[in-house]
PDB file of C-alpha atoms and ligand atoms in Angstrom:
ATOM      1  CA  MET X   1    -167.387   0.684 -22.987  1.00 52.00           C
ATOM      2  CA  ASP X   2    -164.156   1.173 -21.223  1.00 73.00           C
ATOM      3  CA  ARG X   3    -161.542  -1.893 -21.075  1.00 86.00           C
ATOM      4  CA  MET X   4    -164.268  -4.218 -21.949  1.00 87.00           C
ATOM      5  CA  GLU X   5    -161.784  -6.583 -23.565  1.00 86.00           C
ATOM      6  CA  VAL X   6    -159.048  -5.904 -21.004  1.00 92.00           C
ATOM      7  CA  THR X   7    -157.754  -8.341 -18.362  1.00 93.00           C
ATOM      8  CA  GLU X   8    -155.351  -7.476 -15.408  1.00 95.00           C
ATOM      9  CA  THR X   9    -153.429 -10.173 -13.742  1.00 95.00           C
ATOM     10  CA  PHE X  10    -152.950  -9.669  -9.963  1.00 95.00           C
ATOM     11  CA  ASP X  11    -150.666 -12.166  -8.061  1.00 93.00           C
ATOM     12  CA  GLY X  12    -151.380 -14.658 -10.822  1.00 94.00           C
ATOM     13  CA  ILE X  13    -155.139 -13.935 -10.917  1.00 96.00           C
ATOM     14  CA  VAL X  14    -156.900 -12.700 -13.801  1.00 96.00           C
ATOM     15  CA  LEU X  15    -159.677 -10.072 -13.086  1.00 97.00           C
ATOM     16  CA  PRO X  16    -161.672  -8.028 -15.377  1.00 97.00           C
ATOM     17  CA  GLY X  17    -160.233  -4.769 -16.904  1.00 95.00           C
ATOM     18  CA  HIS X  18    -163.493  -3.411 -16.878  1.00 95.00           C
ATOM     19  CA  LEU X  19    -163.415  -3.122 -12.990  1.00 96.00           C
ATOM     20  CA  HIS X  20    -159.798  -3.212 -12.016  1.00 97.00           C
ATOM     21  CA  THR X  21    -156.557  -1.568 -13.170  1.00 97.00           C
ATOM     22  CA  ALA X  22    -152.908  -1.997 -11.706  1.00 96.00           C
ATOM     23  CA  GLU X  23    -153.475   1.234  -9.922  1.00 97.00           C
ATOM     24  CA  SER X  24    -156.634   0.272  -8.249  1.00 97.00           C
ATOM     25  CA  LEU X  25    -155.110  -3.158  -7.391  1.00 98.00           C
ATOM     26  CA  ARG X  26    -152.215  -1.488  -5.851  1.00 97.00           C
ATOM     27  CA  PHE X  27    -154.475   1.086  -3.925  1.00 97.00           C
ATOM     28  CA  ALA X  28    -156.598  -1.806  -2.624  1.00 98.00           C
ATOM     29  CA  ARG X  29    -153.234  -3.748  -1.480  1.00 97.00           C
ATOM     30  CA  SER X  30    -152.308  -0.720   0.535  1.00 96.00           C
ATOM     31  CA  PHE X  31    -155.578   0.331   1.921  1.00 97.00           C
ATOM     32  CA  GLN X  32    -155.360   1.898   5.452  1.00 96.00           C
ATOM     33  CA  PHE X  33    -158.293   0.072   6.875  1.00 96.00           C
ATOM     34  CA  ARG X  34    -159.700   1.454  10.027  1.00 95.00           C
ATOM     35  CA  ASP X  35    -160.565  -0.338  13.276  1.00 95.00           C
ATOM     36  CA  THR X  36    -164.402   0.485  12.642  1.00 94.00           C
ATOM     37  CA  ASP X  37    -164.405  -0.622   8.905  1.00 96.00           C
ATOM     38  CA  VAL X  38    -166.386  -3.847   8.119  1.00 97.00           C
ATOM     39  CA  LEU X  39    -164.773  -5.884   4.963  1.00 98.00           C
ATOM     40  CA  ILE X  40    -167.193  -8.599   3.314  1.00 98.00           C
ATOM     41  CA  ALA X  41    -164.828 -10.884   1.666  1.00 98.00           C
ATOM     42  CA  THR X  42    -166.144 -13.432  -0.906  1.00 98.00           C
ATOM     43  CA  TYR X  43    -165.220 -15.609  -3.959  1.00 98.00           C
ATOM     44  CA  PRO X  44    -167.921 -14.436  -6.747  1.00 98.00           C
ATOM     45  CA  LYS X  45    -171.298 -15.803  -6.540  1.00 98.00           C
ATOM     46  CA  SER X  46    -171.105 -16.825  -2.770  1.00 98.00           C
ATOM     47  CA  GLY X  47    -174.066 -14.305  -2.063  1.00 98.00           C
ATOM     48  CA  THR X  48    -172.048 -10.898  -1.783  1.00 98.00           C
ATOM     49  CA  THR X  49    -174.921  -8.784  -2.624  1.00 98.00           C
ATOM     50  CA  TRP X  50    -177.212 -10.835   0.068  1.00 98.00           C
ATOM     51  CA  MET X  51    -174.859 -10.027   2.760  1.00 98.00           C
ATOM     52  CA  GLN X  52    -174.438  -6.373   1.529  1.00 98.00           C
ATOM     53  CA  GLU X  53    -178.092  -5.567   1.683  1.00 98.00           C
ATOM     54  CA  ILE X  54    -178.272  -7.381   5.301  1.00 98.00           C
ATOM     55  CA  LEU X  55    -175.255  -5.288   6.674  1.00 98.00           C
ATOM     56  CA  THR X  56    -176.904  -2.038   5.249  1.00 97.00           C
ATOM     57  CA  LEU X  57    -180.031  -2.914   6.902  1.00 97.00           C
ATOM     58  CA  VAL X  58    -178.286  -3.927  10.296  1.00 97.00           C
ATOM     59  CA  TYR X  59    -176.598  -0.700  10.384  1.00 96.00           C
ATOM     60  CA  SER X  60    -179.621   1.460   9.595  1.00 95.00           C
ATOM     61  CA  GLN X  61    -181.583  -0.815  12.297  1.00 96.00           C
ATOM     62  CA  GLY X  62    -184.123  -1.891   9.820  1.00 97.00           C
ATOM     63  CA  ASN X  63    -184.591   1.541   8.277  1.00 97.00           C
ATOM     64  CA  LEU X  64    -185.221   0.868   4.408  1.00 97.00           C
ATOM     65  CA  GLN X  65    -184.222   4.128   2.940  1.00 96.00           C
ATOM     66  CA  PRO X  66    -180.332   3.375   2.164  1.00 95.00           C
ATOM     67  CA  ALA X  67    -181.419   0.040   0.556  1.00 96.00           C
ATOM     68  CA  GLN X  68    -184.000   1.297  -1.395  1.00 97.00           C
ATOM     69  CA  THR X  69    -182.147   4.460  -2.774  1.00 96.00           C
ATOM     70  CA  ILE X  70    -178.495   3.929  -2.923  1.00 96.00           C
ATOM     71  CA  PRO X  71    -177.190   1.046  -5.368  1.00 97.00           C
ATOM     72  CA  ASN X  72    -175.336  -1.810  -3.367  1.00 97.00           C
ATOM     73  CA  TRP X  73    -171.835  -1.010  -5.035  1.00 95.00           C
ATOM     74  CA  ALA X  74    -171.969   2.714  -3.591  1.00 95.00           C
ATOM     75  CA  ARG X  75    -173.213   1.664  -0.255  1.00 95.00           C
ATOM     76  CA  ALA X  76    -170.680  -1.211   0.457  1.00 96.00           C
ATOM     77  CA  PRO X  77    -168.248  -0.595  -2.831  1.00 96.00           C
ATOM     78  CA  TRP X  78    -165.356  -2.952  -3.796  1.00 98.00           C
ATOM     79  CA  LEU X  79    -161.905  -1.917  -2.548  1.00 98.00           C
ATOM     80  CA  GLU X  80    -160.239  -3.033  -5.670  1.00 98.00           C
ATOM     81  CA  HIS X  81    -162.672  -1.731  -8.223  1.00 97.00           C
ATOM     82  CA  THR X  82    -161.614   1.568 -10.040  1.00 96.00           C
ATOM     83  CA  TYR X  83    -164.464   3.779  -8.401  1.00 95.00           C
ATOM     84  CA  PHE X  84    -163.747   2.678  -4.995  1.00 96.00           C
ATOM     85  CA  LYS X  85    -161.998   6.045  -3.902  1.00 91.00           C
ATOM     86  CA  GLU X  86    -165.137   8.232  -5.184  1.00 90.00           C
ATOM     87  CA  MET X  87    -167.670   5.779  -3.643  1.00 89.00           C
ATOM     88  CA  LEU X  88    -166.042   5.305  -0.223  1.00 87.00           C
ATOM     89  CA  ARG X  89    -168.084   6.887   2.311  1.00 74.00           C
ATOM     90  CA  GLU X  90    -166.298   9.040   4.573  1.00 72.00           C
ATOM     91  CA  ALA X  91    -168.314   9.309   7.507  1.00 69.00           C
ATOM     92  CA  ASP X  92    -167.651   8.302  11.217  1.00 67.00           C
ATOM     93  CA  GLY X  93    -168.573   4.959  12.145  1.00 74.00           C
ATOM     94  CA  PRO X  94    -168.667   1.477  10.119  1.00 92.00           C
ATOM     95  CA  ARG X  95    -167.683   1.926   6.660  1.00 95.00           C
ATOM     96  CA  LEU X  96    -168.874  -1.146   4.572  1.00 96.00           C
ATOM     97  CA  ILE X  97    -166.317  -2.415   2.111  1.00 97.00           C
ATOM     98  CA  THR X  98    -166.472  -5.583  -0.154  1.00 98.00           C
ATOM     99  CA  THR X  99    -163.472  -7.411  -1.786  1.00 98.00           C
ATOM    100  CA  HIS X 100    -163.090 -10.584  -4.017  1.00 98.00           C
ATOM    101  CA  LEU X 101    -159.419 -10.270  -3.349  1.00 98.00           C
ATOM    102  CA  PRO X 102    -157.667 -13.352  -2.199  1.00 98.00           C
ATOM    103  CA  CYS X 103    -156.309 -12.993   1.510  1.00 97.00           C
ATOM    104  CA  GLN X 104    -152.900 -12.657   1.235  1.00 95.00           C
ATOM    105  CA  ALA X 105    -153.339  -9.850  -0.653  1.00 97.00           C
ATOM    106  CA  LEU X 106    -155.190  -7.886   2.008  1.00 97.00           C
ATOM    107  CA  ALA X 107    -153.896  -9.848   5.185  1.00 96.00           C
ATOM    108  CA  PRO X 108    -150.766  -7.399   5.789  1.00 95.00           C
ATOM    109  CA  ALA X 109    -153.244  -4.319   5.589  1.00 96.00           C
ATOM    110  CA  LEU X 110    -156.015  -5.949   7.807  1.00 97.00           C
ATOM    111  CA  ARG X 111    -153.458  -6.843  10.422  1.00 95.00           C
ATOM    112  CA  LYS X 112    -152.504  -3.168  10.835  1.00 95.00           C
ATOM    113  CA  SER X 113    -156.172  -2.552  12.102  1.00 95.00           C
ATOM    114  CA  LYS X 114    -158.749  -4.269  14.171  1.00 96.00           C
ATOM    115  CA  ALA X 115    -161.150  -4.126  11.010  1.00 97.00           C
ATOM    116  CA  LYS X 116    -163.874  -6.809  11.126  1.00 98.00           C
ATOM    117  CA  VAL X 117    -163.777  -9.153   8.240  1.00 98.00           C
ATOM    118  CA  ILE X 118    -167.228 -11.209   7.181  1.00 98.00           C
ATOM    119  CA  TYR X 119    -166.118 -14.175   4.779  1.00 97.00           C
ATOM    120  CA  MET X 120    -168.961 -15.661   3.127  1.00 97.00           C
ATOM    121  CA  ALA X 121    -168.662 -18.824   1.296  1.00 97.00           C
ATOM    122  CA  ARG X 122    -171.038 -21.230  -0.852  1.00 97.00           C
ATOM    123  CA  ASN X 123    -170.964 -24.670  -1.714  1.00 96.00           C
ATOM    124  CA  PRO X 124    -168.548 -24.505  -4.827  1.00 97.00           C
ATOM    125  CA  LYS X 125    -170.757 -26.473  -7.060  1.00 97.00           C
ATOM    126  CA  ASP X 126    -173.578 -23.896  -6.732  1.00 98.00           C
ATOM    127  CA  VAL X 127    -171.173 -20.939  -7.311  1.00 98.00           C
ATOM    128  CA  MET X 128    -169.825 -22.773 -10.266  1.00 98.00           C
ATOM    129  CA  VAL X 129    -173.308 -23.080 -11.696  1.00 98.00           C
ATOM    130  CA  SER X 130    -173.984 -19.387 -10.710  1.00 98.00           C
ATOM    131  CA  PHE X 131    -170.608 -18.019 -12.200  1.00 98.00           C
ATOM    132  CA  TYR X 132    -171.616 -20.000 -15.330  1.00 98.00           C
ATOM    133  CA  HIS X 133    -174.733 -18.188 -15.988  1.00 98.00           C
ATOM    134  CA  PHE X 134    -173.467 -14.858 -14.646  1.00 98.00           C
ATOM    135  CA  HIS X 135    -170.795 -14.892 -17.494  1.00 97.00           C
ATOM    136  CA  LYS X 136    -173.470 -14.931 -20.168  1.00 96.00           C
ATOM    137  CA  LEU X 137    -174.926 -11.580 -19.023  1.00 96.00           C
ATOM    138  CA  ALA X 138    -171.521 -10.012 -17.569  1.00 97.00           C
ATOM    139  CA  LYS X 139    -170.089  -8.600 -20.741  1.00 95.00           C
ATOM    140  CA  PHE X 140    -166.884  -7.854 -18.882  1.00 95.00           C
ATOM    141  CA  LEU X 141    -166.133 -11.318 -18.620  1.00 96.00           C
ATOM    142  CA  PRO X 142    -165.202 -14.196 -21.239  1.00 95.00           C
ATOM    143  CA  ASP X 143    -167.509 -16.303 -23.026  1.00 95.00           C
ATOM    144  CA  PRO X 144    -167.970 -19.141 -20.701  1.00 96.00           C
ATOM    145  CA  GLY X 145    -167.690 -21.658 -23.373  1.00 97.00           C
ATOM    146  CA  SER X 146    -169.746 -24.973 -22.688  1.00 98.00           C
ATOM    147  CA  PHE X 147    -170.648 -25.813 -19.306  1.00 98.00           C
ATOM    148  CA  ASP X 148    -168.309 -28.868 -19.375  1.00 98.00           C
ATOM    149  CA  ASP X 149    -165.443 -26.397 -20.590  1.00 98.00           C
ATOM    150  CA  PHE X 150    -166.214 -23.817 -17.923  1.00 98.00           C
ATOM    151  CA  LEU X 151    -166.487 -26.582 -15.186  1.00 98.00           C
ATOM    152  CA  MET X 152    -162.797 -27.699 -15.978  1.00 97.00           C
ATOM    153  CA  ARG X 153    -161.579 -24.385 -16.101  1.00 98.00           C
ATOM    154  CA  PHE X 154    -163.459 -23.660 -12.646  1.00 98.00           C
ATOM    155  CA  LEU X 155    -161.827 -26.671 -11.080  1.00 97.00           C
ATOM    156  CA  ASP X 156    -158.567 -25.840 -12.719  1.00 97.00           C
ATOM    157  CA  GLY X 157    -158.582 -22.172 -11.029  1.00 97.00           C
ATOM    158  CA  LYS X 158    -158.456 -20.786 -14.497  1.00 96.00           C
ATOM    159  CA  VAL X 159    -161.503 -18.879 -14.453  1.00 98.00           C
ATOM    160  CA  GLN X 160    -161.581 -14.988 -13.709  1.00 97.00           C
ATOM    161  CA  TYR X 161    -160.976 -14.179  -9.859  1.00 98.00           C
ATOM    162  CA  GLY X 162    -158.671 -17.347  -9.676  1.00 98.00           C
ATOM    163  CA  SER X 163    -159.190 -20.683  -7.821  1.00 98.00           C
ATOM    164  CA  TRP X 164    -162.515 -21.210  -5.498  1.00 98.00           C
ATOM    165  CA  PHE X 165    -160.080 -23.311  -3.385  1.00 97.00           C
ATOM    166  CA  ASP X 166    -157.440 -20.887  -2.725  1.00 97.00           C
ATOM    167  CA  HIS X 167    -159.535 -18.231  -1.911  1.00 97.00           C
ATOM    168  CA  VAL X 168    -161.760 -20.234   0.528  1.00 97.00           C
ATOM    169  CA  LYS X 169    -158.576 -21.886   2.139  1.00 96.00           C
ATOM    170  CA  GLY X 170    -156.733 -18.577   2.054  1.00 96.00           C
ATOM    171  CA  TRP X 171    -159.190 -16.649   3.980  1.00 97.00           C
ATOM    172  CA  LEU X 172    -160.537 -19.252   6.309  1.00 95.00           C
ATOM    173  CA  SER X 173    -156.944 -20.195   7.468  1.00 94.00           C
ATOM    174  CA  ARG X 174    -156.299 -16.755   8.720  1.00 93.00           C
ATOM    175  CA  GLN X 175    -159.435 -16.986  11.178  1.00 91.00           C
ATOM    176  CA  LYS X 176    -157.372 -16.551  14.044  1.00 91.00           C
ATOM    177  CA  GLU X 177    -155.239 -13.951  12.850  1.00 93.00           C
ATOM    178  CA  LEU X 178    -158.009 -11.615  11.745  1.00 95.00           C
ATOM    179  CA  GLU X 179    -161.406 -10.459  13.341  1.00 95.00           C
ATOM    180  CA  LEU X 180    -163.015 -12.845  10.982  1.00 97.00           C
ATOM    181  CA  PHE X 181    -166.748 -14.044  11.021  1.00 97.00           C
ATOM    182  CA  TYR X 182    -167.318 -17.120   8.945  1.00 96.00           C
ATOM    183  CA  ILE X 183    -170.681 -17.586   7.585  1.00 96.00           C
ATOM    184  CA  THR X 184    -172.375 -19.546   4.515  1.00 96.00           C
ATOM    185  CA  TYR X 185    -174.713 -18.869   1.937  1.00 97.00           C
ATOM    186  CA  GLU X 186    -176.310 -22.282   3.117  1.00 96.00           C
ATOM    187  CA  ASP X 187    -176.505 -20.683   6.834  1.00 96.00           C
ATOM    188  CA  LEU X 188    -178.417 -17.844   5.726  1.00 97.00           C
ATOM    189  CA  HIS X 189    -180.893 -20.238   3.592  1.00 97.00           C
ATOM    190  CA  GLN X 190    -181.341 -22.524   6.549  1.00 96.00           C
ATOM    191  CA  ASP X 191    -182.292 -19.837   9.236  1.00 97.00           C
ATOM    192  CA  LEU X 192    -181.876 -16.184   7.935  1.00 98.00           C
ATOM    193  CA  GLY X 193    -183.110 -14.866  11.339  1.00 98.00           C
ATOM    194  CA  ARG X 194    -180.605 -16.734  13.421  1.00 97.00           C
ATOM    195  CA  SER X 195    -178.118 -15.856  10.978  1.00 98.00           C
ATOM    196  CA  VAL X 196    -178.634 -12.149  10.970  1.00 98.00           C
ATOM    197  CA  ALA X 197    -179.227 -12.156  14.707  1.00 97.00           C
ATOM    198  CA  ARG X 198    -175.709 -13.673  15.116  1.00 97.00           C
ATOM    199  CA  LEU X 199    -174.104 -11.209  12.609  1.00 98.00           C
ATOM    200  CA  ALA X 200    -175.575  -8.136  14.316  1.00 98.00           C
ATOM    201  CA  ALA X 201    -174.325  -9.275  18.004  1.00 97.00           C
ATOM    202  CA  TRP X 202    -170.954 -10.017  16.478  1.00 98.00           C
ATOM    203  CA  LEU X 203    -171.072  -6.548  14.930  1.00 98.00           C
ATOM    204  CA  GLY X 204    -171.944  -5.288  18.331  1.00 97.00           C
ATOM    205  CA  CYS X 205    -175.432  -3.797  16.504  1.00 96.00           C
ATOM    206  CA  PRO X 206    -177.989  -5.845  18.472  1.00 94.00           C
ATOM    207  CA  LEU X 207    -181.425  -5.570  16.549  1.00 96.00           C
ATOM    208  CA  GLN X 208    -184.918  -4.925  18.093  1.00 96.00           C
ATOM    209  CA  GLU X 209    -187.581  -7.501  17.093  1.00 96.00           C
ATOM    210  CA  GLU X 210    -189.226  -5.294  14.500  1.00 97.00           C
ATOM    211  CA  ALA X 211    -186.037  -4.196  12.826  1.00 97.00           C
ATOM    212  CA  LEU X 212    -184.986  -7.972  12.451  1.00 97.00           C
ATOM    213  CA  ARG X 213    -188.575  -8.593  11.057  1.00 98.00           C
ATOM    214  CA  VAL X 214    -187.930  -5.949   8.485  1.00 98.00           C
ATOM    215  CA  ILE X 215    -184.698  -7.440   7.598  1.00 98.00           C
ATOM    216  CA  LEU X 216    -185.956 -10.783   7.039  1.00 98.00           C
ATOM    217  CA  GLN X 217    -188.911  -9.532   4.761  1.00 98.00           C
ATOM    218  CA  HIS X 218    -186.661  -6.996   2.675  1.00 98.00           C
ATOM    219  CA  CYS X 219    -183.506  -9.772   2.105  1.00 98.00           C
ATOM    220  CA  SER X 220    -185.917 -12.439   0.882  1.00 98.00           C
ATOM    221  CA  PHE X 221    -185.245 -13.566  -2.782  1.00 98.00           C
ATOM    222  CA  SER X 222    -188.332 -12.301  -3.992  1.00 98.00           C
ATOM    223  CA  SER X 223    -188.175  -8.848  -2.421  1.00 98.00           C
ATOM    224  CA  MET X 224    -184.111  -8.481  -3.299  1.00 98.00           C
ATOM    225  CA  ARG X 225    -185.000  -9.739  -7.072  1.00 97.00           C
ATOM    226  CA  GLU X 226    -187.525  -6.418  -7.220  1.00 97.00           C
ATOM    227  CA  ASN X 227    -185.103  -3.995  -5.713  1.00 97.00           C
ATOM    228  CA  VAL X 228    -183.372  -1.916  -8.760  1.00 97.00           C
ATOM    229  CA  MET X 229    -180.821  -1.053  -5.886  1.00 98.00           C
ATOM    230  CA  VAL X 230    -179.569  -4.460  -5.875  1.00 97.00           C
ATOM    231  CA  ASN X 231    -180.573  -6.413  -9.027  1.00 97.00           C
ATOM    232  CA  TYR X 232    -178.256  -4.767 -11.275  1.00 97.00           C
ATOM    233  CA  THR X 233    -180.759  -3.577 -13.749  1.00 96.00           C
ATOM    234  CA  LEU X 234    -179.502  -0.172 -13.215  1.00 97.00           C
ATOM    235  CA  ILE X 235    -176.437  -1.262 -15.219  1.00 96.00           C
ATOM    236  CA  PRO X 236    -176.651  -0.564 -18.963  1.00 95.00           C
ATOM    237  CA  ARG X 237    -177.043  -3.350 -21.369  1.00 94.00           C
ATOM    238  CA  GLU X 238    -173.577  -3.173 -23.163  1.00 94.00           C
ATOM    239  CA  ILE X 239    -172.227  -4.133 -19.552  1.00 95.00           C
ATOM    240  CA  MET X 240    -174.916  -6.541 -18.296  1.00 96.00           C
ATOM    241  CA  ASP X 241    -176.990  -8.000 -21.012  1.00 96.00           C
ATOM    242  CA  HIS X 242    -180.421  -8.456 -18.979  1.00 94.00           C
ATOM    243  CA  SER X 243    -182.033 -10.285 -21.799  1.00 95.00           C
ATOM    244  CA  GLN X 244    -179.257 -13.175 -21.195  1.00 95.00           C
ATOM    245  CA  GLY X 245    -180.388 -13.924 -17.942  1.00 95.00           C
ATOM    246  CA  ARG X 246    -181.027 -12.104 -14.377  1.00 96.00           C
ATOM    247  CA  PHE X 247    -178.422 -11.375 -11.871  1.00 97.00           C
ATOM    248  CA  MET X 248    -180.917 -12.634  -8.976  1.00 97.00           C
ATOM    249  CA  ARG X 249    -181.203 -15.933 -10.975  1.00 98.00           C
ATOM    250  CA  LYS X 250    -182.553 -18.462  -8.840  1.00 98.00           C
ATOM    251  CA  GLY X 251    -181.139 -18.222  -5.350  1.00 98.00           C
ATOM    252  CA  THR X 252    -181.471 -21.702  -4.116  1.00 98.00           C
ATOM    253  CA  VAL X 253    -179.154 -24.219  -2.322  1.00 97.00           C
ATOM    254  CA  GLY X 254    -178.388 -27.364  -4.764  1.00 96.00           C
ATOM    255  CA  ASP X 255    -179.004 -26.155  -7.890  1.00 97.00           C
ATOM    256  CA  TRP X 256    -175.824 -28.027  -9.398  1.00 97.00           C
ATOM    257  CA  ARG X 257    -178.101 -31.013  -9.213  1.00 97.00           C
ATOM    258  CA  ASP X 258    -180.123 -29.854 -12.231  1.00 97.00           C
ATOM    259  CA  HIS X 259    -176.830 -28.961 -14.016  1.00 97.00           C
ATOM    260  CA  PHE X 260    -174.065 -31.731 -13.486  1.00 97.00           C
ATOM    261  CA  THR X 261    -174.124 -35.010 -15.176  1.00 97.00           C
ATOM    262  CA  PRO X 262    -172.914 -37.991 -12.952  1.00 97.00           C
ATOM    263  CA  LEU X 263    -169.651 -37.913 -14.573  1.00 97.00           C
ATOM    264  CA  GLN X 264    -169.125 -34.142 -14.078  1.00 97.00           C
ATOM    265  CA  ASN X 265    -170.262 -34.573 -10.445  1.00 96.00           C
ATOM    266  CA  MET X 266    -167.701 -37.650  -9.781  1.00 96.00           C
ATOM    267  CA  LEU X 267    -164.865 -35.236 -11.403  1.00 96.00           C
ATOM    268  CA  PHE X 268    -165.920 -32.411  -9.071  1.00 96.00           C
ATOM    269  CA  HIS X 269    -165.804 -34.647  -6.073  1.00 93.00           C
ATOM    270  CA  ARG X 270    -162.263 -36.001  -6.941  1.00 94.00           C
ATOM    271  CA  LEU X 271    -160.681 -32.523  -7.256  1.00 95.00           C
ATOM    272  CA  TYR X 272    -162.772 -31.167  -4.160  1.00 94.00           C
ATOM    273  CA  ARG X 273    -161.333 -34.087  -2.078  1.00 91.00           C
ATOM    274  CA  GLU X 274    -157.690 -33.175  -3.816  1.00 93.00           C
ATOM    275  CA  ASN X 275    -157.729 -29.869  -3.172  1.00 93.00           C
ATOM    276  CA  MET X 276    -159.104 -29.653   0.371  1.00 91.00           C
ATOM    277  CA  GLN X 277    -157.223 -32.601   1.861  1.00 89.00           C
ATOM    278  CA  ASP X 278    -154.584 -30.344   3.262  1.00 86.00           C
ATOM    279  CA  SER X 279    -157.074 -28.251   5.332  1.00 84.00           C
ATOM    280  CA  SER X 280    -158.939 -28.918   8.449  1.00 81.00           C
ATOM    281  CA  LEU X 281    -161.689 -26.797   7.486  1.00 80.00           C
ATOM    282  CA  ARG X 282    -165.445 -28.145   7.893  1.00 78.00           C
ATOM    283  CA  PHE X 283    -167.834 -26.760   5.670  1.00 81.00           C
ATOM    284  CA  HIS X 284    -171.600 -26.217   6.128  1.00 75.00           C
ATOM    285  CA  TRP X 285    -172.766 -27.519   3.001  1.00 80.00           C
ATOM    286  CA  THR X 286    -173.117 -31.202   1.438  1.00 82.00           C
ATOM    287  CA  MET X 287    -171.387 -32.403  -1.369  1.00 83.00           C
ATOM    288  CA  ASP X 288    -173.775 -35.326  -2.311  1.00 80.00           C
TER     289      ASP X 288
HETATM  290  P1  A3P C   1    -177.839 -17.822  -8.138  1.00 70.62           P
HETATM  291  O1  A3P C   1    -177.268 -17.484  -9.477  1.00 70.62           O
HETATM  292  O2  A3P C   1    -177.549 -19.182  -7.989  1.00 70.62           O
HETATM  293  O3  A3P C   1    -179.263 -17.654  -8.170  1.00 70.62           O
HETATM  294  P2  A3P C   1    -172.672 -12.833  -5.634  1.00 70.62           P
HETATM  295  O4  A3P C   1    -173.722 -11.680  -5.103  1.00 70.62           O
HETATM  296  O5  A3P C   1    -171.925 -13.132  -4.865  1.00 70.62           O
HETATM  297  O6  A3P C   1    -172.542 -12.374  -7.118  1.00 70.62           O
HETATM  298  O7  A3P C   1    -174.069 -13.936  -5.532  1.00 70.62           O
HETATM  299  C1  A3P C   1    -175.222 -13.913  -6.665  1.00 70.62           C
HETATM  300  C2  A3P C   1    -175.717 -15.060  -6.183  1.00 70.62           C
HETATM  301  O8  A3P C   1    -176.573 -15.005  -5.009  1.00 70.62           O
HETATM  302  C3  A3P C   1    -177.051 -15.600  -7.264  1.00 70.62           C
HETATM  303  O9  A3P C   1    -177.123 -16.876  -6.831  1.00 70.62           O
HETATM  304  C4  A3P C   1    -178.012 -14.852  -6.587  1.00 70.62           C
HETATM  305  O10 A3P C   1    -179.384 -15.076  -7.052  1.00 70.62           O
HETATM  306  C5  A3P C   1    -178.101 -15.320  -5.096  1.00 70.62           C
HETATM  307  N1  A3P C   1    -178.701 -14.277  -4.065  1.00 70.62           N
HETATM  308  C6  A3P C   1    -178.750 -12.974  -4.177  1.00 70.62           C
HETATM  309  N2  A3P C   1    -179.732 -12.232  -3.016  1.00 70.62           N
HETATM  310  C7  A3P C   1    -180.118 -13.610  -2.519  1.00 70.62           C
HETATM  311  C8  A3P C   1    -181.226 -13.748  -1.624  1.00 70.62           C
HETATM  312  N3  A3P C   1    -181.630 -12.689  -0.954  1.00 70.62           N
HETATM  313  N4  A3P C   1    -181.573 -15.021  -1.166  1.00 70.62           N
HETATM  314  C9  A3P C   1    -180.841 -16.283  -2.019  1.00 70.62           C
HETATM  315  N5  A3P C   1    -180.155 -16.007  -3.043  1.00 70.62           N
HETATM  316  C10 A3P C   1    -179.618 -14.804  -3.277  1.00 70.62           C
END
């Protein structure tokens, strides 16, 4: 497969060369957003696919056809990926776009428009666990090594896609400059109906009761796990080895508790506090 062993470096962040090239990253940085664009921004494993599915169905008013016939990466393509230009839907009205890039790379382009940004975050302990398991099936990512090694590299910001801390602080510190809606994976878990209704209202796309009912049913973990348009089983084995795990793995809050030793937890806490002490951001998850 193409560039499976290659990595691209972008603003000091290492990214998989299978999905990114210097040219695709340059293109992303200078992209001309339209006022009607909606950008989903996340650090990997924060519930990106969940948000892509929700927004697809908010804009279709609960019509399942796009979610059941078009893969998520074509419905809401990643701005920085090599295939982005081919995939971008050139239609009037909102274009759904996804990114894992840090805010400083996109803020200048975003500020030139009124494009809406939905920033979705997740408890970094669960992100780290999910990312570790994802490395085992994603052949375009390096071997994660032991859980302990991966945890250290994650805390050090030395994994692919860079530091979780910088990503979250970068995007959320620009909440006032951008048209930005902040939501967490934990919010969706706690009350999916309320979260979807809030999102839809913010997007100016309110939902009828029946549409909301369909969205809640379709966006449940069990339903998305079986939907080949979002569970990544369409991706060939050489790129994602499905014998090594499922993309829709557990879909829970607090899975870190089944993974961390007390020592790892203590270290995580310490580095979390150190890295977040310069930030007044309040998060919707518990670290204990
Ligand atoms: P786990 O590995 O903890 O199960 P992303 O799309 O950003 O790569 O995030 C993937 C994570 O979101 C995975 O977490 C996946 O199971 C979870 N996820 C995807 N859809 C979900 C849903 N409908 N409900 C709960 N979790 C979901």
